[in-house]
Short mmCIF file of N, CA, C and O in Angstrom, two decimals:
data_model
loop_
_atom_site.label_atom_id
_atom_site.label_comp_id
_atom_site.label_asym_id
_atom_site.label_seq_id
_atom_site.Cartn_x
_atom_site.Cartn_y
_atom_site.Cartn_z
N MET A 1399 -17.25 -92.84 -42.20
CA MET A 1399 -18.10 -93.15 -42.13
C MET A 1399 -17.65 -94.54 -42.39
O MET A 1399 -16.37 -95.01 -42.52
N SER A 1400 -18.05 -95.27 -41.28
CA SER A 1400 -17.85 -96.73 -41.09
C SER A 1400 -17.17 -97.83 -42.50
O SER A 1400 -18.16 -97.59 -43.15
N VAL A 1401 -16.95 -98.92 -41.96
CA VAL A 1401 -16.05 -99.39 -43.87
C VAL A 1401 -17.59 -100.59 -44.04
O VAL A 1401 -18.16 -100.83 -45.04
N GLU A 1402 -18.48 -100.68 -43.08
CA GLU A 1402 -19.75 -101.94 -43.07
C GLU A 1402 -20.67 -100.53 -44.10
O GLU A 1402 -21.74 -101.31 -44.85
N SER A 1403 -20.61 -99.32 -43.49
CA SER A 1403 -21.87 -98.88 -44.14
C SER A 1403 -21.29 -98.59 -45.41
O SER A 1403 -22.05 -98.26 -46.30
N SER A 1404 -19.55 -98.46 -45.86
CA SER A 1404 -19.39 -97.79 -46.88
C SER A 1404 -19.55 -99.11 -47.63
O SER A 1404 -19.94 -99.09 -49.08
N ILE A 1405 -19.32 -101.00 -47.23
CA ILE A 1405 -20.10 -101.53 -48.56
C ILE A 1405 -21.11 -102.36 -48.56
O ILE A 1405 -22.10 -101.63 -50.39
N GLU A 1406 -22.92 -101.81 -47.41
CA GLU A 1406 -23.42 -101.07 -47.84
C GLU A 1406 -23.83 -100.41 -48.45
O GLU A 1406 -24.53 -100.43 -49.63
N LYS A 1407 -23.22 -99.23 -48.78
CA LYS A 1407 -23.56 -98.27 -49.99
C LYS A 1407 -23.15 -98.50 -51.56
O LYS A 1407 -23.75 -98.02 -52.27
N THR A 1408 -22.20 -99.09 -51.04
CA THR A 1408 -21.20 -99.47 -52.24
C THR A 1408 -22.59 -100.70 -53.36
O THR A 1408 -22.78 -100.79 -54.28
N THR A 1409 -22.57 -101.35 -52.08
CA THR A 1409 -23.38 -102.39 -52.84
C THR A 1409 -25.07 -102.54 -53.59
O THR A 1409 -25.13 -102.51 -54.62
N GLU A 1410 -25.68 -100.52 -52.61
CA GLU A 1410 -27.15 -100.71 -52.60
C GLU A 1410 -26.87 -99.79 -54.46
O GLU A 1410 -27.41 -99.70 -54.97
N SER A 1411 -25.46 -99.40 -54.53
CA SER A 1411 -25.33 -98.71 -55.77
C SER A 1411 -25.19 -99.62 -56.85
O SER A 1411 -25.59 -99.19 -57.74
N ILE A 1412 -24.42 -100.27 -56.13
CA ILE A 1412 -24.01 -101.36 -57.68
C ILE A 1412 -25.62 -102.48 -58.41
O ILE A 1412 -26.22 -102.06 -59.12
N ILE A 1413 -26.35 -102.50 -57.25
CA ILE A 1413 -27.70 -102.50 -57.17
C ILE A 1413 -28.97 -102.50 -57.82
O ILE A 1413 -29.38 -102.26 -58.84
N SER A 1414 -28.62 -100.59 -57.72
CA SER A 1414 -29.72 -99.52 -57.94
C SER A 1414 -29.35 -99.54 -59.36
O SER A 1414 -29.49 -99.44 -60.33
N ALA A 1415 -27.59 -99.79 -59.72
CA ALA A 1415 -27.47 -99.66 -61.23
C ALA A 1415 -27.55 -101.23 -62.21
O ALA A 1415 -27.59 -100.41 -63.56
N LEU A 1416 -27.51 -101.86 -61.34
CA LEU A 1416 -28.47 -103.17 -62.19
C LEU A 1416 -29.97 -102.95 -62.08
O LEU A 1416 -30.35 -104.49 -61.36
N ALA A 1417 -30.59 -102.39 -61.74
CA ALA A 1417 -31.94 -102.23 -61.04
C ALA A 1417 -33.14 -103.32 -61.88
O ALA A 1417 -34.46 -103.73 -62.37
N THR A 1418 -32.71 -102.76 -63.35
CA THR A 1418 -33.39 -103.39 -64.67
C THR A 1418 -33.19 -105.19 -65.05
O THR A 1418 -33.85 -105.33 -65.66
N HIS A 1419 -32.51 -105.66 -64.23
CA HIS A 1419 -32.15 -106.60 -63.87
C HIS A 1419 -32.99 -108.01 -62.43
O HIS A 1419 -32.83 -106.97 -61.65
N ASP A 1420 -33.40 -108.57 -62.47
CA ASP A 1420 -34.19 -108.58 -61.86
C ASP A 1420 -33.34 -109.56 -60.95
O ASP A 1420 -32.99 -110.87 -61.38
N LEU A 1421 -32.53 -108.91 -59.68
CA LEU A 1421 -31.52 -110.11 -59.11
C LEU A 1421 -32.39 -110.72 -57.96
O LEU A 1421 -32.46 -110.00 -57.49
N SER A 1422 -31.72 -111.93 -57.76
CA SER A 1422 -32.20 -112.36 -56.34
C SER A 1422 -31.34 -112.57 -55.56
O SER A 1422 -30.67 -111.63 -55.83
N GLU A 1423 -31.87 -112.62 -54.06
CA GLU A 1423 -31.73 -112.43 -53.25
C GLU A 1423 -30.35 -112.74 -52.56
O GLU A 1423 -28.67 -112.14 -52.79
N PRO A 1424 -29.60 -114.50 -53.50
CA PRO A 1424 -28.28 -115.08 -53.45
C PRO A 1424 -27.17 -113.74 -54.11
O PRO A 1424 -26.22 -113.91 -53.65
N GLU A 1425 -27.95 -113.68 -55.66
CA GLU A 1425 -26.34 -112.09 -56.20
C GLU A 1425 -27.00 -110.86 -56.02
O GLU A 1425 -25.32 -111.01 -55.73
N LYS A 1426 -28.19 -110.78 -54.88
CA LYS A 1426 -27.46 -109.70 -54.30
C LYS A 1426 -26.03 -109.19 -52.64
O LYS A 1426 -25.49 -109.37 -52.69
N GLU A 1427 -26.73 -111.06 -52.32
CA GLU A 1427 -25.23 -111.30 -50.87
C GLU A 1427 -24.45 -111.77 -51.91
O GLU A 1427 -22.75 -111.33 -51.02
N GLN A 1428 -23.88 -111.69 -52.83
CA GLN A 1428 -22.91 -112.37 -53.73
C GLN A 1428 -22.12 -110.84 -54.06
O GLN A 1428 -20.84 -110.83 -54.26
N ILE A 1429 -23.12 -110.05 -54.82
CA ILE A 1429 -22.50 -108.72 -55.20
C ILE A 1429 -21.28 -108.31 -53.78
O ILE A 1429 -20.60 -107.19 -53.86
N ASN A 1430 -22.75 -108.08 -52.38
CA ASN A 1430 -21.85 -107.61 -51.05
C ASN A 1430 -20.83 -108.25 -50.77
O ASN A 1430 -19.62 -107.78 -50.54
N LYS A 1431 -20.43 -110.13 -51.14
CA LYS A 1431 -19.42 -109.96 -50.58
C LYS A 1431 -18.43 -110.37 -51.61
O LYS A 1431 -17.15 -109.63 -51.21
N ILE A 1432 -18.35 -110.25 -53.16
CA ILE A 1432 -17.42 -109.45 -53.84
C ILE A 1432 -16.91 -108.05 -53.42
O ILE A 1432 -15.61 -108.06 -53.60
N VAL A 1433 -17.90 -107.45 -52.67
CA VAL A 1433 -16.88 -105.25 -52.51
C VAL A 1433 -16.54 -106.03 -51.52
O VAL A 1433 -15.59 -105.64 -51.13
N SER A 1434 -16.52 -106.62 -50.65
CA SER A 1434 -15.92 -107.16 -49.14
C SER A 1434 -15.00 -107.73 -49.49
O SER A 1434 -13.67 -107.15 -49.27
N GLN A 1435 -15.05 -108.98 -50.16
CA GLN A 1435 -13.31 -109.17 -51.04
C GLN A 1435 -12.27 -107.96 -51.54
O GLN A 1435 -10.73 -108.33 -51.50
N LEU A 1436 -13.55 -107.45 -51.79
CA LEU A 1436 -11.95 -106.27 -52.38
C LEU A 1436 -11.49 -105.22 -51.48
O LEU A 1436 -10.75 -104.76 -51.40
N LEU A 1437 -12.12 -104.70 -50.80
CA LEU A 1437 -11.96 -104.25 -49.17
C LEU A 1437 -10.61 -104.72 -48.52
O LEU A 1437 -9.85 -104.39 -48.80
N VAL A 1438 -11.23 -106.35 -48.84
CA VAL A 1438 -9.96 -106.49 -47.70
C VAL A 1438 -8.55 -106.63 -48.74
O VAL A 1438 -7.53 -106.40 -48.11
N LYS A 1439 -9.20 -107.21 -49.69
CA LYS A 1439 -7.44 -107.46 -50.82
C LYS A 1439 -6.81 -105.87 -51.07
O LYS A 1439 -5.56 -105.60 -50.54
N THR A 1440 -7.37 -104.69 -50.70
CA THR A 1440 -7.26 -103.67 -50.28
C THR A 1440 -6.25 -102.45 -50.00
O THR A 1440 -5.39 -102.03 -49.48
N VAL A 1441 -7.06 -103.32 -48.76
CA VAL A 1441 -6.97 -103.38 -47.18
C VAL A 1441 -5.01 -103.96 -46.71
O VAL A 1441 -4.14 -103.30 -47.11
N GLU A 1442 -5.12 -104.82 -47.52
CA GLU A 1442 -3.62 -105.66 -47.48
C GLU A 1442 -3.11 -104.94 -48.26
O GLU A 1442 -1.61 -105.16 -47.88
N LYS A 1443 -3.43 -104.97 -49.59
CA LYS A 1443 -2.09 -104.21 -49.96
C LYS A 1443 -1.56 -102.41 -50.01
O LYS A 1443 -0.38 -102.83 -49.99
N THR A 1444 -2.97 -102.40 -49.18
CA THR A 1444 -2.25 -100.81 -48.94
C THR A 1444 -1.57 -100.61 -47.39
O THR A 1444 -1.04 -100.16 -47.71
N THR A 1445 -1.66 -101.58 -46.74
CA THR A 1445 -1.47 -102.00 -45.97
C THR A 1445 0.88 -102.37 -45.54
O THR A 1445 1.80 -101.53 -45.03
N GLU A 1446 1.29 -103.24 -46.96
CA GLU A 1446 1.92 -103.65 -47.19
C GLU A 1446 2.90 -102.30 -48.16
O GLU A 1446 4.39 -102.01 -47.79
N ASN A 1447 1.57 -101.86 -48.57
CA ASN A 1447 2.43 -100.94 -48.71
C ASN A 1447 3.32 -99.41 -48.29
O ASN A 1447 4.13 -98.86 -48.61
N HIS A 1448 2.17 -99.70 -47.76
CA HIS A 1448 2.46 -98.88 -45.78
C HIS A 1448 4.29 -99.02 -45.16
O HIS A 1448 4.55 -98.12 -44.82
N GLN A 1449 3.80 -100.44 -45.26
CA GLN A 1449 5.25 -101.06 -44.15
C GLN A 1449 7.03 -100.73 -44.82
O GLN A 1449 7.87 -100.51 -44.22
N LYS A 1450 6.25 -101.30 -46.25
CA LYS A 1450 7.71 -100.52 -47.25
C LYS A 1450 7.98 -99.20 -47.14
O LYS A 1450 9.28 -99.07 -47.26
N ALA A 1451 6.64 -97.95 -46.62
CA ALA A 1451 7.16 -96.92 -47.06
C ALA A 1451 8.15 -96.75 -45.63
O ALA A 1451 8.89 -96.47 -45.65
N ALA A 1452 7.32 -97.05 -44.56
CA ALA A 1452 8.31 -97.21 -43.07
C ALA A 1452 9.23 -97.25 -43.48
O ALA A 1452 10.04 -97.06 -42.86
N ALA A 1453 9.90 -98.57 -43.27
CA ALA A 1453 10.78 -99.15 -43.78
C ALA A 1453 11.59 -98.08 -44.79
O ALA A 1453 13.27 -98.03 -43.93
N ASN A 1454 11.45 -97.50 -46.02
CA ASN A 1454 12.33 -96.86 -46.23
C ASN A 1454 12.04 -95.58 -45.53
O ASN A 1454 13.77 -94.92 -45.75
N CYS A 1455 11.80 -94.82 -45.85
CA CYS A 1455 11.76 -93.76 -44.71
C CYS A 1455 12.03 -93.45 -43.11
O CYS A 1455 12.96 -92.56 -42.86
N CYS A 1456 12.17 -94.55 -42.55
CA CYS A 1456 13.03 -94.78 -41.02
C CYS A 1456 14.34 -95.67 -40.98
O CYS A 1456 14.75 -96.05 -40.11
N GLY A 1457 15.01 -95.31 -42.59
CA GLY A 1457 16.01 -96.19 -42.73
C GLY A 1457 16.64 -96.92 -41.21
O GLY A 1457 17.45 -97.69 -41.33
N PRO A 1458 17.44 -95.08 -41.19
CA PRO A 1458 18.18 -95.70 -39.66
C PRO A 1458 17.78 -95.72 -38.54
O PRO A 1458 18.05 -96.64 -37.67
N GLU A 1459 16.22 -95.98 -38.13
CA GLU A 1459 15.56 -95.82 -36.86
C GLU A 1459 14.46 -97.38 -37.18
O GLU A 1459 14.08 -97.50 -37.46
N LYS A 1460 15.58 -98.76 -37.41
CA LYS A 1460 15.19 -99.39 -37.84
C LYS A 1460 13.85 -100.07 -37.51
O LYS A 1460 13.15 -100.71 -36.68
N ASP A 1461 13.95 -100.09 -35.96
CA ASP A 1461 13.61 -100.45 -34.48
C ASP A 1461 12.30 -99.65 -34.27
O ASP A 1461 11.30 -100.35 -34.81
N LEU A 1462 12.04 -98.42 -35.03
CA LEU A 1462 10.90 -97.53 -35.19
C LEU A 1462 9.85 -97.86 -36.20
O LEU A 1462 8.72 -98.03 -36.30
N ALA A 1463 11.10 -97.70 -37.69
CA ALA A 1463 10.21 -99.01 -38.61
C ALA A 1463 9.01 -99.98 -37.99
O ALA A 1463 7.81 -100.21 -38.73
N HIS A 1464 10.22 -101.48 -37.17
CA HIS A 1464 9.22 -101.76 -36.91
C HIS A 1464 7.96 -101.93 -36.22
O HIS A 1464 7.29 -102.87 -36.77
N GLN A 1465 7.79 -101.49 -35.14
CA GLN A 1465 7.04 -100.79 -34.58
C GLN A 1465 6.21 -100.56 -35.06
O GLN A 1465 4.79 -100.58 -34.71
N ILE A 1466 6.33 -99.23 -36.13
CA ILE A 1466 5.18 -98.62 -36.83
C ILE A 1466 4.30 -100.17 -37.79
O ILE A 1466 3.41 -100.23 -37.99
N SER A 1467 5.74 -100.96 -38.22
CA SER A 1467 4.84 -102.03 -39.34
C SER A 1467 3.98 -102.43 -37.82
O SER A 1467 3.00 -103.52 -39.24
N GLU A 1468 4.56 -103.31 -37.00
CA GLU A 1468 4.27 -103.96 -36.80
C GLU A 1468 2.42 -103.66 -36.21
O GLU A 1468 1.44 -104.35 -36.01
N GLU A 1469 2.34 -102.80 -35.05
CA GLU A 1469 1.02 -101.52 -35.43
C GLU A 1469 0.06 -102.05 -36.05
O GLU A 1469 -1.19 -102.01 -36.43
N MET A 1470 0.69 -101.32 -37.82
CA MET A 1470 -0.30 -101.69 -38.95
C MET A 1470 -0.36 -102.93 -39.27
O MET A 1470 -2.02 -102.95 -39.86
N SER A 1471 0.35 -103.95 -39.32
CA SER A 1471 -0.44 -105.61 -39.36
C SER A 1471 -1.42 -105.07 -38.34
O SER A 1471 -2.21 -106.06 -38.29
N ARG A 1472 -1.14 -105.55 -36.91
CA ARG A 1472 -2.76 -105.57 -35.99
C ARG A 1472 -3.37 -104.59 -36.90
O ARG A 1472 -4.42 -105.80 -35.92
N LYS A 1473 -3.45 -103.58 -36.81
CA LYS A 1473 -4.24 -102.85 -37.16
C LYS A 1473 -5.47 -103.62 -38.73
O LYS A 1473 -6.77 -103.68 -38.30
N LYS A 1474 -4.14 -103.80 -39.42
CA LYS A 1474 -4.80 -104.53 -40.69
C LYS A 1474 -5.85 -105.49 -40.12
O LYS A 1474 -6.66 -106.30 -40.54
N GLU A 1475 -5.41 -106.81 -39.18
CA GLU A 1475 -5.86 -107.88 -38.93
C GLU A 1475 -7.22 -107.63 -38.49
O GLU A 1475 -8.31 -108.35 -38.73
N LEU A 1476 -7.11 -106.92 -37.35
CA LEU A 1476 -8.39 -105.97 -36.92
C LEU A 1476 -9.59 -105.99 -37.64
O LEU A 1476 -10.38 -106.39 -37.98
N LEU A 1477 -9.44 -104.86 -39.09
CA LEU A 1477 -9.95 -104.80 -39.76
C LEU A 1477 -10.51 -105.59 -40.52
O LEU A 1477 -11.76 -106.09 -40.96
N ILE A 1478 -9.70 -106.85 -41.17
CA ILE A 1478 -10.14 -107.49 -42.04
C ILE A 1478 -10.64 -108.60 -41.39
O ILE A 1478 -11.98 -109.13 -41.46
N SER A 1479 -10.36 -108.88 -39.72
CA SER A 1479 -11.60 -109.86 -39.11
C SER A 1479 -13.08 -108.95 -38.94
O SER A 1479 -13.77 -109.94 -38.87
N ASN A 1480 -12.73 -107.71 -38.70
CA ASN A 1480 -14.47 -107.07 -39.06
C ASN A 1480 -14.91 -107.43 -40.75
O ASN A 1480 -16.51 -107.72 -40.22
N LEU A 1481 -13.73 -107.74 -41.16
CA LEU A 1481 -14.83 -107.61 -42.22
C LEU A 1481 -15.14 -108.92 -42.86
O LEU A 1481 -16.41 -109.09 -43.43
N LYS A 1482 -14.27 -109.53 -42.55
CA LYS A 1482 -15.06 -111.21 -42.93
C LYS A 1482 -16.04 -111.41 -41.66
O LYS A 1482 -17.25 -112.60 -42.15
N ALA A 1483 -15.97 -110.88 -40.36
CA ALA A 1483 -17.22 -111.55 -39.93
C ALA A 1483 -18.79 -110.65 -40.58
O ALA A 1483 -19.72 -110.71 -40.13
N MET A 1484 -18.56 -109.64 -41.49
CA MET A 1484 -20.15 -109.04 -42.08
C MET A 1484 -19.93 -109.89 -43.28
O MET A 1484 -21.55 -110.32 -43.34
N ARG A 1485 -19.60 -111.17 -43.55
CA ARG A 1485 -20.34 -112.11 -44.34
C ARG A 1485 -21.30 -112.82 -44.33
O ARG A 1485 -21.34 -112.91 -43.28
#
């Protein structure tokens, strides 16, 4: 499942749970934005944790850990850019 479809599915679930409340389009968009922001923060924190783990497990091989860390950072930035573009 793509990130965009995950956001949409989560947003739809939240809106469905609030179906008894008449949500305006701006309110629905705000829910979508909140979910997107949460995903960005989650990606950032997860990447940070993975980079620390790579550095810890590859202690003697710092070059390998550095390469892994750089690759994770590139992929994180790409994902965050894609998430921000969906706003």
